[in-house]
Amino acid sequence: MTAWYAGLLAGSLLLSGAFIYLGLENYLQRNLRTNLQEQAVSVADEVLEHANTETQSKIPSLLKQRFASQLNGRFIRLLAADGTVIYISAIPADGSFDPATVPISQNRSKQPYSDDEHLPDYRRVLIAGVPIVTAQGKPLFVEVGALYKPIEGVLQGLLLNIALLMPLMIVVAVVGGYLVMRSALRPVDEITMLAERISSRNLGERLPVIKTGDELERLSTSLNRMIARLESAFQHINRFSADVSHELRTPLTILRGELEAAGRGRRLDADLLEIIGSALEEIERLVRISDQLLAISRLDAGEARIDRAVVDLGELAVSTAEQMQLLAEEKPIEMRYRISKLVRVEGDPSRLKQVVVNLLDNAVKYTAPGGWVQVTVEAEGSNAILDIADNGVGIPTEALPHIFERFYRADKARSRDSGGTGLGLSIVHAICTAHGGKITVFSAEGQGTRFHVELPLFYDDSAFNKTEKRHLKLAGNIIERRQPSITG
Ligand code: ADP
């Protein structure tokens, strides 16, 4: 817009400069011609007056005497009908040119006329002529001329002014325009940045409404209304899936009970027993899915009850991993630990445990026998970090943006075979978000995967004052640096 503005401004300045230049040139020329014409008329009157009374030979000296003082930068010429010069004034007082070198035009007419001639050095001369007829019936032409140079001087001065002023005006206008534009568009930048941050997971946020009373205010208000509509639609979907999962539980439980009863007690055909067993397995799976879906929907909708306790993340991770040790040993997979002390967060212990379980379960599940899984817990700035890395199959790049989506599985067949529902990471994500944290994934196919969880570190305000808190934070860092890994 600033470039457009500068272009338009330069265009209109050029146009108005050209108009002023041409207008002034026209005015000055007209003025000079009228002036020359008037002088030619008064010279003609003088000639006529004396041509009647004096002898013609006296006219030159008369003219010289009468007009010499007025001829500054001008000349007077008296021509006979055939163009013979009867009188021509001497070099003017300023010595600017020699009138004798002014060419004699053939364009003389019976009406007062004007003419343009050029000196041998190409300087332009404007000439005004008046035809007269003496009492003796002799036609004569009185011409008064002047150099065009003074007009050129004025025009050049104007041109110089335009040439100097125009770039200056454009620079001032462009810089001013840019600054005004930038300050006017700053709120748009702010709205854009905030709008970028809003996703399905933080639809409760709103854009700032700048009370400008113009399009900008209307735009942010409309966007906010749109976000509110999206929020209510998302809540509706969340409530719907929570309701569906909830409603499914009872019939599934009844179904499971009935199938178990049918399989028990009676002597049933082996095939039928197998069918009942497989149906029971599928029902288990359905129950698991509906439980997980219910948990995610409640967490996402902010309806889930989250207990608040101070949890030592390192201890939680190690105890959970130890419980899952068998799973790893079965394969076998080596478990490695790097746990910093005193990394505490505030949250729901059972849900935080679920995060460790799900991430570890996946790491073991998607790592081939002989591989390793590493659990790291440390403090980083104001965050507690839980990092679970493996050297397993990895996740294809195109699947990475989707793995936290519900029911998304990078390799459907493999995940289903290993009992995966595609909801494990969605739960982890929902729990991290509900705890004010975030989860990131890094993966290279065939090389391994690393899930990186950040949760706000817990500081006990009542027990520590600010300095102690800083020391604690520093101590965490020192432990980290002195003892980068505590392997358990
Ligand atoms: P699932 O129950 O299928 O494991 P998840 O939500 O836990 O569902 O994981 C989603 C998908 O992400 C999985 O199907 C798998 O393809 C991929 N994935 C998760 N963790 C890992 C890992 N550590 N290594 C490789 N792939 C993984």
XYZ file of C-alpha atoms and ligand atoms in Angstrom:
515
model
C 0.000 0.000 0.000
C 2.881 2.343 0.778
C 4.375 1.592 -2.641
C 1.015 2.292 -4.301
C 0.665 5.441 -2.272
C 4.172 6.604 -3.244
C 3.518 5.786 -6.907
C 0.212 7.669 -6.976
C 1.724 10.618 -5.152
C 4.717 10.756 -7.511
C 2.335 10.530 -10.500
C 0.088 13.326 -9.286
C 3.067 15.501 -8.299
C 4.581 15.003 -11.747
C 1.266 15.827 -13.390
C 0.721 18.955 -11.317
C 4.388 19.946 -11.879
C 3.893 19.610 -15.634
C 0.657 21.669 -15.465
C 2.325 24.425 -13.473
C 5.332 24.455 -15.822
C 3.246 24.620 -18.995
C 0.815 27.144 -17.493
C 3.596 29.453 -16.382
C 5.397 29.142 -19.718
C 2.195 29.982 -21.546
C 1.458 32.941 -19.282
C 4.970 34.405 -19.501
C 5.071 34.032 -23.279
C 1.667 35.635 -23.707
C 2.699 38.446 -21.399
C 5.920 39.094 -23.309
C 4.170 38.983 -26.668
C 1.490 41.482 -25.510
C 4.222 43.703 -24.145
C 6.213 43.558 -27.369
C 3.061 44.182 -29.357
C 2.212 47.289 -27.300
C 5.715 48.606 -27.726
C 5.594 47.907 -31.463
C 2.311 49.888 -31.670
C 3.827 52.871 -29.863
C 6.914 52.719 -32.130
C 4.584 52.508 -35.149
C 2.669 55.599 -33.926
C 5.944 57.468 -33.635
C 7.044 56.402 -37.124
C 3.661 57.352 -38.638
C 3.680 60.716 -36.924
C 7.098 61.616 -38.205
C 6.779 59.977 -41.623
C 4.078 62.539 -42.298
C 6.050 65.600 -41.310
C 9.759 64.822 -41.473
C 11.746 63.304 -44.211
C 12.041 59.552 -44.061
C 15.803 59.663 -43.568
C 15.407 61.247 -40.198
C 13.291 58.447 -38.794
C 16.218 56.223 -37.619
C 17.827 58.917 -35.541
C 14.412 59.865 -34.179
C 13.695 56.299 -33.119
C 17.135 55.981 -31.590
C 16.630 59.091 -29.597
C 13.100 58.298 -28.515
C 13.386 54.572 -27.629
C 17.063 53.840 -26.935
C 16.562 54.116 -23.185
C 13.682 51.571 -23.225
C 15.603 48.931 -25.124
C 16.961 46.788 -22.374
C 17.346 43.303 -23.827
C 15.131 44.252 -26.777
C 15.479 45.566 -30.296
C 13.446 47.672 -32.742
C 13.509 47.063 -36.439
C 11.853 49.028 -39.238
C 11.476 47.072 -42.460
C 10.439 48.069 -45.923
C 7.887 45.937 -47.794
C 10.663 43.940 -49.489
C 12.370 43.200 -46.167
C 15.064 45.842 -46.454
C 16.105 47.095 -43.049
C 15.411 50.811 -42.774
C 16.375 51.016 -39.140
C 17.662 48.556 -36.559
C 18.511 49.425 -32.967
C 22.039 49.016 -31.671
C 23.274 46.273 -29.336
C 21.093 46.648 -26.173
C 22.571 48.092 -23.018
C 23.042 44.639 -21.414
C 24.960 43.513 -24.523
C 23.027 40.258 -24.532
C 22.782 39.969 -28.337
C 23.379 41.760 -31.582
C 20.040 42.773 -33.211
C 21.718 42.720 -36.615
C 21.977 38.930 -36.358
C 18.211 38.424 -35.842
C 16.907 36.765 -39.040
C 14.261 38.613 -41.037
C 11.090 36.632 -41.257
C 9.069 36.178 -44.433
C 5.878 35.747 -42.380
C 5.003 39.423 -42.307
C 1.317 40.082 -42.840
C -1.169 42.932 -43.114
C -2.328 42.286 -39.553
C -0.252 42.705 -36.409
C 1.731 39.496 -36.159
C 4.112 37.581 -33.932
C 7.071 35.575 -34.958
C 9.694 33.267 -33.447
C 13.248 33.357 -34.733
C 16.557 31.891 -33.648
C 19.890 33.652 -33.442
C 22.913 31.983 -35.078
C 23.780 30.663 -31.576
C 20.264 29.071 -31.407
C 18.922 31.452 -28.801
C 15.222 32.040 -29.308
C 13.854 35.512 -30.074
C 10.190 36.502 -29.845
C 9.129 39.212 -32.293
C 5.909 41.303 -32.478
C 5.284 43.141 -35.741
C 2.850 45.898 -36.773
C 2.297 46.774 -40.445
C 1.815 50.467 -41.231
C 1.289 52.536 -44.379
C 2.806 56.041 -44.526
C 0.931 59.063 -45.845
C 2.848 58.553 -49.049
C 1.263 55.113 -49.327
C 4.450 53.280 -48.525
C 3.991 50.041 -46.534
C 6.414 49.562 -43.640
C 6.775 47.004 -40.844
C 7.658 47.912 -37.280
C 9.059 44.973 -35.313
C 9.989 44.813 -31.655
C 11.726 41.708 -30.373
C 13.207 40.291 -27.203
C 15.229 37.273 -26.148
C 13.236 34.330 -24.819
C 16.032 33.653 -22.285
C 14.513 35.440 -19.224
C 11.406 33.244 -19.544
C 13.633 30.196 -19.845
C 15.439 31.340 -16.702
C 12.188 31.534 -14.725
C 11.068 28.134 -16.053
C 14.407 26.550 -15.228
C 14.158 27.947 -11.697
C 10.706 26.387 -11.387
C 11.986 23.080 -12.770
C 14.830 23.066 -10.276
C 12.400 23.715 -7.427
C 10.112 20.932 -8.591
C 13.050 18.540 -9.029
C 14.333 19.272 -5.524
C 10.992 19.438 -3.752
C 9.295 16.471 -5.380
C 11.627 13.733 -4.079
C 11.591 15.405 -0.678
C 7.774 15.474 -0.631
C 7.634 11.856 -1.793
C 10.107 10.743 0.875
C 8.196 12.614 3.603
C 4.863 11.263 2.345
C 6.152 7.689 2.011
C 7.784 7.629 5.432
C 4.760 9.326 7.015
C 2.354 7.080 5.122
C 4.307 3.999 6.110
C 4.317 4.959 9.791
C 0.602 5.816 9.777
C -0.159 2.602 7.914
C 1.932 0.531 10.290
C 0.274 1.933 13.357
C -3.142 1.466 11.738
C -2.333 -2.141 10.856
C -0.701 -3.077 14.165
C -4.031 -4.233 15.649
C -4.528 -6.424 12.565
C -1.141 -8.005 13.274
C -2.147 -8.596 16.866
C -5.467 -10.159 15.814
C -3.664 -12.330 13.231
C -1.144 -13.590 15.785
C -3.841 -14.459 18.305
C -6.074 -15.999 15.639
C -3.126 -18.232 14.611
C -2.899 -19.512 18.185
C -6.562 -20.445 18.443
C -7.255 -24.051 17.618
C -9.888 -26.598 18.541
C -8.100 -26.974 21.880
C -8.346 -23.388 23.114
C -11.595 -22.203 21.609
C -12.415 -20.499 24.897
C -9.962 -17.710 24.015
C -11.147 -14.569 22.264
C -9.482 -12.026 19.999
C -8.919 -8.503 21.328
C -11.613 -6.067 20.197
C -10.079 -2.690 19.427
C -12.694 -0.005 19.985
C -12.032 1.894 16.777
C -15.667 1.917 15.676
C -14.602 0.912 12.170
C -14.193 -2.208 10.040
C -11.452 -3.486 12.355
C -13.731 -3.541 15.365
C -16.487 -5.187 13.328
C -14.006 -7.759 12.000
C -12.732 -8.769 15.427
C -16.280 -8.885 16.832
C -17.431 -11.100 13.959
C -14.395 -13.355 14.322
C -15.120 -13.666 18.032
C -18.727 -14.575 17.310
C -17.499 -17.169 14.818
C -15.111 -18.629 17.422
C -17.989 -18.743 19.919
C -20.112 -20.657 17.397
C -17.219 -23.051 16.743
C -16.714 -23.476 20.482
C -20.329 -24.383 21.007
C -20.202 -26.785 18.037
C -17.084 -28.450 19.472
C -18.653 -28.655 22.905
C -21.679 -30.232 21.299
C -19.486 -32.847 19.606
C -17.588 -33.500 22.843
C -20.785 -33.832 24.809
C -22.186 -36.077 22.090
C -19.213 -38.471 22.171
C -19.192 -38.397 25.969
C -22.927 -39.238 25.968
C -22.488 -41.989 23.377
C -19.622 -43.598 25.313
C -21.573 -43.316 28.522
C -24.716 -44.796 26.993
C -22.731 -47.681 25.473
C -21.312 -48.799 28.782
C -24.505 -50.243 30.268
C -25.554 -52.395 27.278
C -21.935 -53.515 26.878
C -21.720 -54.528 30.514
C -25.025 -56.414 30.239
C -23.854 -58.070 27.030
C -20.613 -59.133 28.666
C -22.470 -60.523 31.669
C -24.912 -62.437 29.507
C -22.215 -63.913 27.294
C -20.193 -64.938 30.335
C -23.315 -66.579 31.799
C -24.046 -68.325 28.529
C -20.524 -69.725 28.376
C -20.559 -70.865 31.963
C -22.271 -73.914 33.413
C -23.711 -75.464 30.278
C -21.921 -78.008 28.131
C -21.452 -76.127 24.956
C -20.069 -77.042 21.648
C -16.325 -76.134 21.351
C -16.983 -73.955 18.283
C -19.697 -72.036 20.077
C -17.433 -71.535 23.097
C -14.769 -70.146 20.828
C -17.279 -67.768 19.263
C -18.416 -66.626 22.731
C -14.762 -66.123 23.778
C -13.976 -64.043 20.726
C -17.187 -62.004 21.186
C -16.154 -61.355 24.801
C -12.752 -60.145 23.594
C -14.396 -57.716 21.188
C -16.721 -56.496 23.925
C -13.678 -55.891 26.168
C -12.194 -53.852 23.374
C -15.432 -51.864 22.932
C -15.575 -51.201 26.681
C -11.976 -49.981 26.604
C -12.661 -47.709 23.645
C -15.792 -46.214 25.167
C -14.018 -45.657 28.511
C -11.109 -43.907 26.807
C -13.412 -41.856 24.594
C -15.408 -40.783 27.625
C -12.210 -39.741 29.423
C -10.934 -37.699 26.453
C -14.293 -36.013 25.830
C -14.573 -34.999 29.488
C -10.998 -33.740 29.618
C -11.400 -31.773 26.384
C -14.701 -30.299 27.526
C -13.098 -29.311 30.831
C -15.692 -31.383 32.650
C -13.300 -33.987 34.042
C -12.551 -33.785 37.754
C -8.804 -33.320 38.170
C -7.342 -33.925 41.607
C -4.598 -31.537 42.609
C -1.645 -32.956 44.493
C 2.072 -32.281 44.416
C 3.659 -35.070 42.429
C 7.351 -35.856 42.137
C 7.503 -36.528 38.432
C 10.778 -38.463 38.654
C 9.454 -40.831 41.311
C 6.184 -41.275 39.444
C 7.977 -42.080 36.182
C 10.383 -44.569 37.794
C 7.711 -46.392 39.821
C 5.424 -46.618 36.794
C 8.242 -47.821 34.561
C 9.211 -50.446 37.119
C 5.652 -51.769 37.108
C 5.913 -52.076 33.350
C 9.396 -53.590 33.463
C 7.999 -57.089 32.763
C 6.562 -55.898 29.481
C 9.991 -54.684 28.429
C 11.826 -57.748 29.681
C 9.491 -60.019 27.728
C 10.641 -58.580 24.426
C 13.480 -57.882 25.574
C 13.969 -54.144 25.603
C 16.499 -52.279 27.742
C 15.032 -49.567 29.974
C 17.258 -46.562 30.647
C 16.621 -43.758 33.109
C 17.900 -40.208 33.560
C 15.994 -38.795 36.475
C 16.704 -35.439 38.155
C 15.640 -34.983 41.764
C 12.965 -32.622 43.009
C 11.157 -32.173 39.721
C 7.697 -31.586 41.086
C 4.435 -30.722 39.387
C 0.970 -30.124 40.654
C -1.690 -32.414 39.224
C -3.724 -35.556 39.284
C -1.333 -38.460 40.115
C -3.452 -41.131 38.447
C -3.800 -39.156 35.236
C -0.112 -38.228 35.164
C 0.658 -41.899 35.664
C -1.591 -42.627 32.695
C 0.632 -40.329 30.584
C 3.734 -42.325 31.539
C 1.916 -45.651 31.016
C 0.606 -44.752 27.571
C 3.905 -43.318 26.339
C 5.952 -46.213 27.720
C 3.479 -48.761 26.435
C 3.778 -47.298 22.930
C 7.577 -47.067 23.163
C 7.837 -50.751 24.109
C 5.140 -51.731 21.614
C 6.794 -49.996 18.653
C 10.390 -50.970 19.424
C 11.885 -54.201 18.173
C 13.469 -56.728 20.587
C 17.006 -55.691 21.505
C 16.137 -52.010 21.360
C 16.065 -49.500 24.208
C 13.620 -47.070 25.773
C 14.887 -44.082 27.727
C 12.906 -42.185 30.353
C 14.188 -38.708 31.230
C 12.805 -36.385 33.900
C 14.397 -32.988 34.456
C 13.690 -29.337 35.140
C 14.155 -26.799 32.381
C 13.455 -23.168 33.236
C 9.995 -23.092 34.750
C 9.040 -26.431 33.227
C 9.208 -30.025 34.313
C 10.222 -32.233 31.421
C 9.210 -35.824 30.873
C 10.939 -37.273 27.859
C 10.325 -40.808 26.621
C 12.504 -41.873 23.729
C 12.986 -45.150 21.909
C 14.970 -46.494 18.988
C 11.969 -48.241 17.486
C 10.186 -48.117 14.151
C 9.566 -44.359 14.221
C 6.598 -42.503 12.776
C 6.328 -41.501 9.100
C 6.646 -37.722 8.628
C 3.223 -37.466 7.006
C 1.619 -39.177 10.047
C 3.280 -36.918 12.650
C 0.740 -34.056 12.564
C -2.111 -36.528 13.140
C -0.930 -38.893 15.848
C -2.666 -36.967 18.649
C -5.997 -37.187 16.813
C -8.585 -39.634 18.078
C -8.455 -43.084 16.439
C -5.458 -42.132 14.343
C -2.990 -44.942 13.834
C 0.084 -44.612 11.652
C 0.098 -48.308 10.860
C -3.484 -49.491 11.344
C -2.836 -53.242 10.988
C 0.129 -53.319 13.384
C -1.541 -51.112 15.969
C -4.759 -53.137 15.947
C -2.861 -56.418 16.221
C -1.069 -55.146 19.294
C -4.382 -54.156 20.880
C -4.096 -50.439 20.083
C -7.252 -48.357 19.874
C -5.684 -45.214 18.457
C -6.833 -43.269 21.534
C -3.744 -43.577 23.772
C -1.971 -40.430 22.541
C -5.248 -38.447 22.439
C -5.628 -39.187 26.169
C -2.001 -38.189 26.831
C -2.548 -34.935 24.927
C -5.812 -34.167 26.729
C -4.202 -34.802 30.151
C -1.160 -32.609 29.353
C -3.420 -29.764 28.160
C -5.664 -30.092 31.214
C -2.513 -29.704 33.364
C -1.436 -26.538 31.531
C 1.338 -28.370 29.719
C 2.074 -29.529 26.217
C 3.424 -32.533 24.384
C 5.668 -32.579 21.343
C 6.837 -35.477 19.244
C 10.100 -35.941 17.308
C 10.498 -38.983 15.128
C 12.448 -40.386 12.212
C 11.115 -43.466 10.498
C 13.271 -46.505 11.252
C 15.380 -44.620 13.804
C 13.131 -43.943 16.772
C 10.669 -41.628 18.426
C 10.835 -39.118 21.272
C 7.807 -37.739 23.107
C 8.594 -34.560 25.003
C 6.131 -33.483 27.713
C 6.396 -30.058 29.360
C 4.437 -29.351 32.548
C 4.615 -26.262 34.753
C 7.058 -26.837 37.644
C 5.514 -26.661 41.096
C 6.804 -24.073 43.575
C 5.486 -24.150 47.115
C 4.776 -20.512 47.825
C 3.996 -21.019 51.507
C 7.171 -22.948 52.235
C 9.658 -20.984 50.203
C 10.202 -17.340 49.754
C 11.312 -16.025 46.406
C 15.053 -16.356 47.049
C 14.706 -19.929 48.175
C 12.645 -20.661 45.157
C 15.431 -19.329 42.969
C 17.938 -21.439 44.834
C 15.775 -24.469 44.348
C 15.611 -23.756 40.666
C 19.365 -23.219 40.527
C 19.938 -26.395 42.559
C 17.865 -28.328 40.029
C 20.088 -27.024 37.261
C 23.283 -27.773 39.159
C 22.194 -31.325 39.888
C 21.427 -31.617 36.254
C 24.868 -30.376 35.237
C 26.894 -32.264 37.831
C 24.976 -35.470 37.497
C 23.539 -35.507 34.024
C 22.181 -39.008 34.411
C 21.090 -41.099 37.317
C 20.589 -44.561 35.967
C 18.277 -46.757 37.957
P -2.401 -46.988 19.545
O -3.381 -47.459 20.525
O -2.666 -47.389 18.143
O -0.984 -47.198 19.969
P -1.898 -44.262 20.117
O -2.809 -43.068 20.129
O -1.220 -44.616 21.390
O -2.693 -45.422 19.502
O -0.797 -43.985 19.021
C -1.185 -43.516 17.740
C -0.212 -43.997 16.687
O 1.041 -43.346 16.868
C 0.105 -45.454 16.806
O -0.810 -46.212 16.047
C 1.507 -45.569 16.227
O 1.428 -45.695 14.837
C 2.093 -44.220 16.527
N 3.025 -44.271 17.671
C 2.778 -43.890 18.932
N 3.875 -44.034 19.720
C 4.846 -44.528 18.919
C 6.223 -44.894 19.119
N 6.811 -44.768 20.302
N 6.916 -45.350 18.055
C 6.326 -45.442 16.840
N 5.051 -45.121 16.593
C 4.311 -44.672 17.606
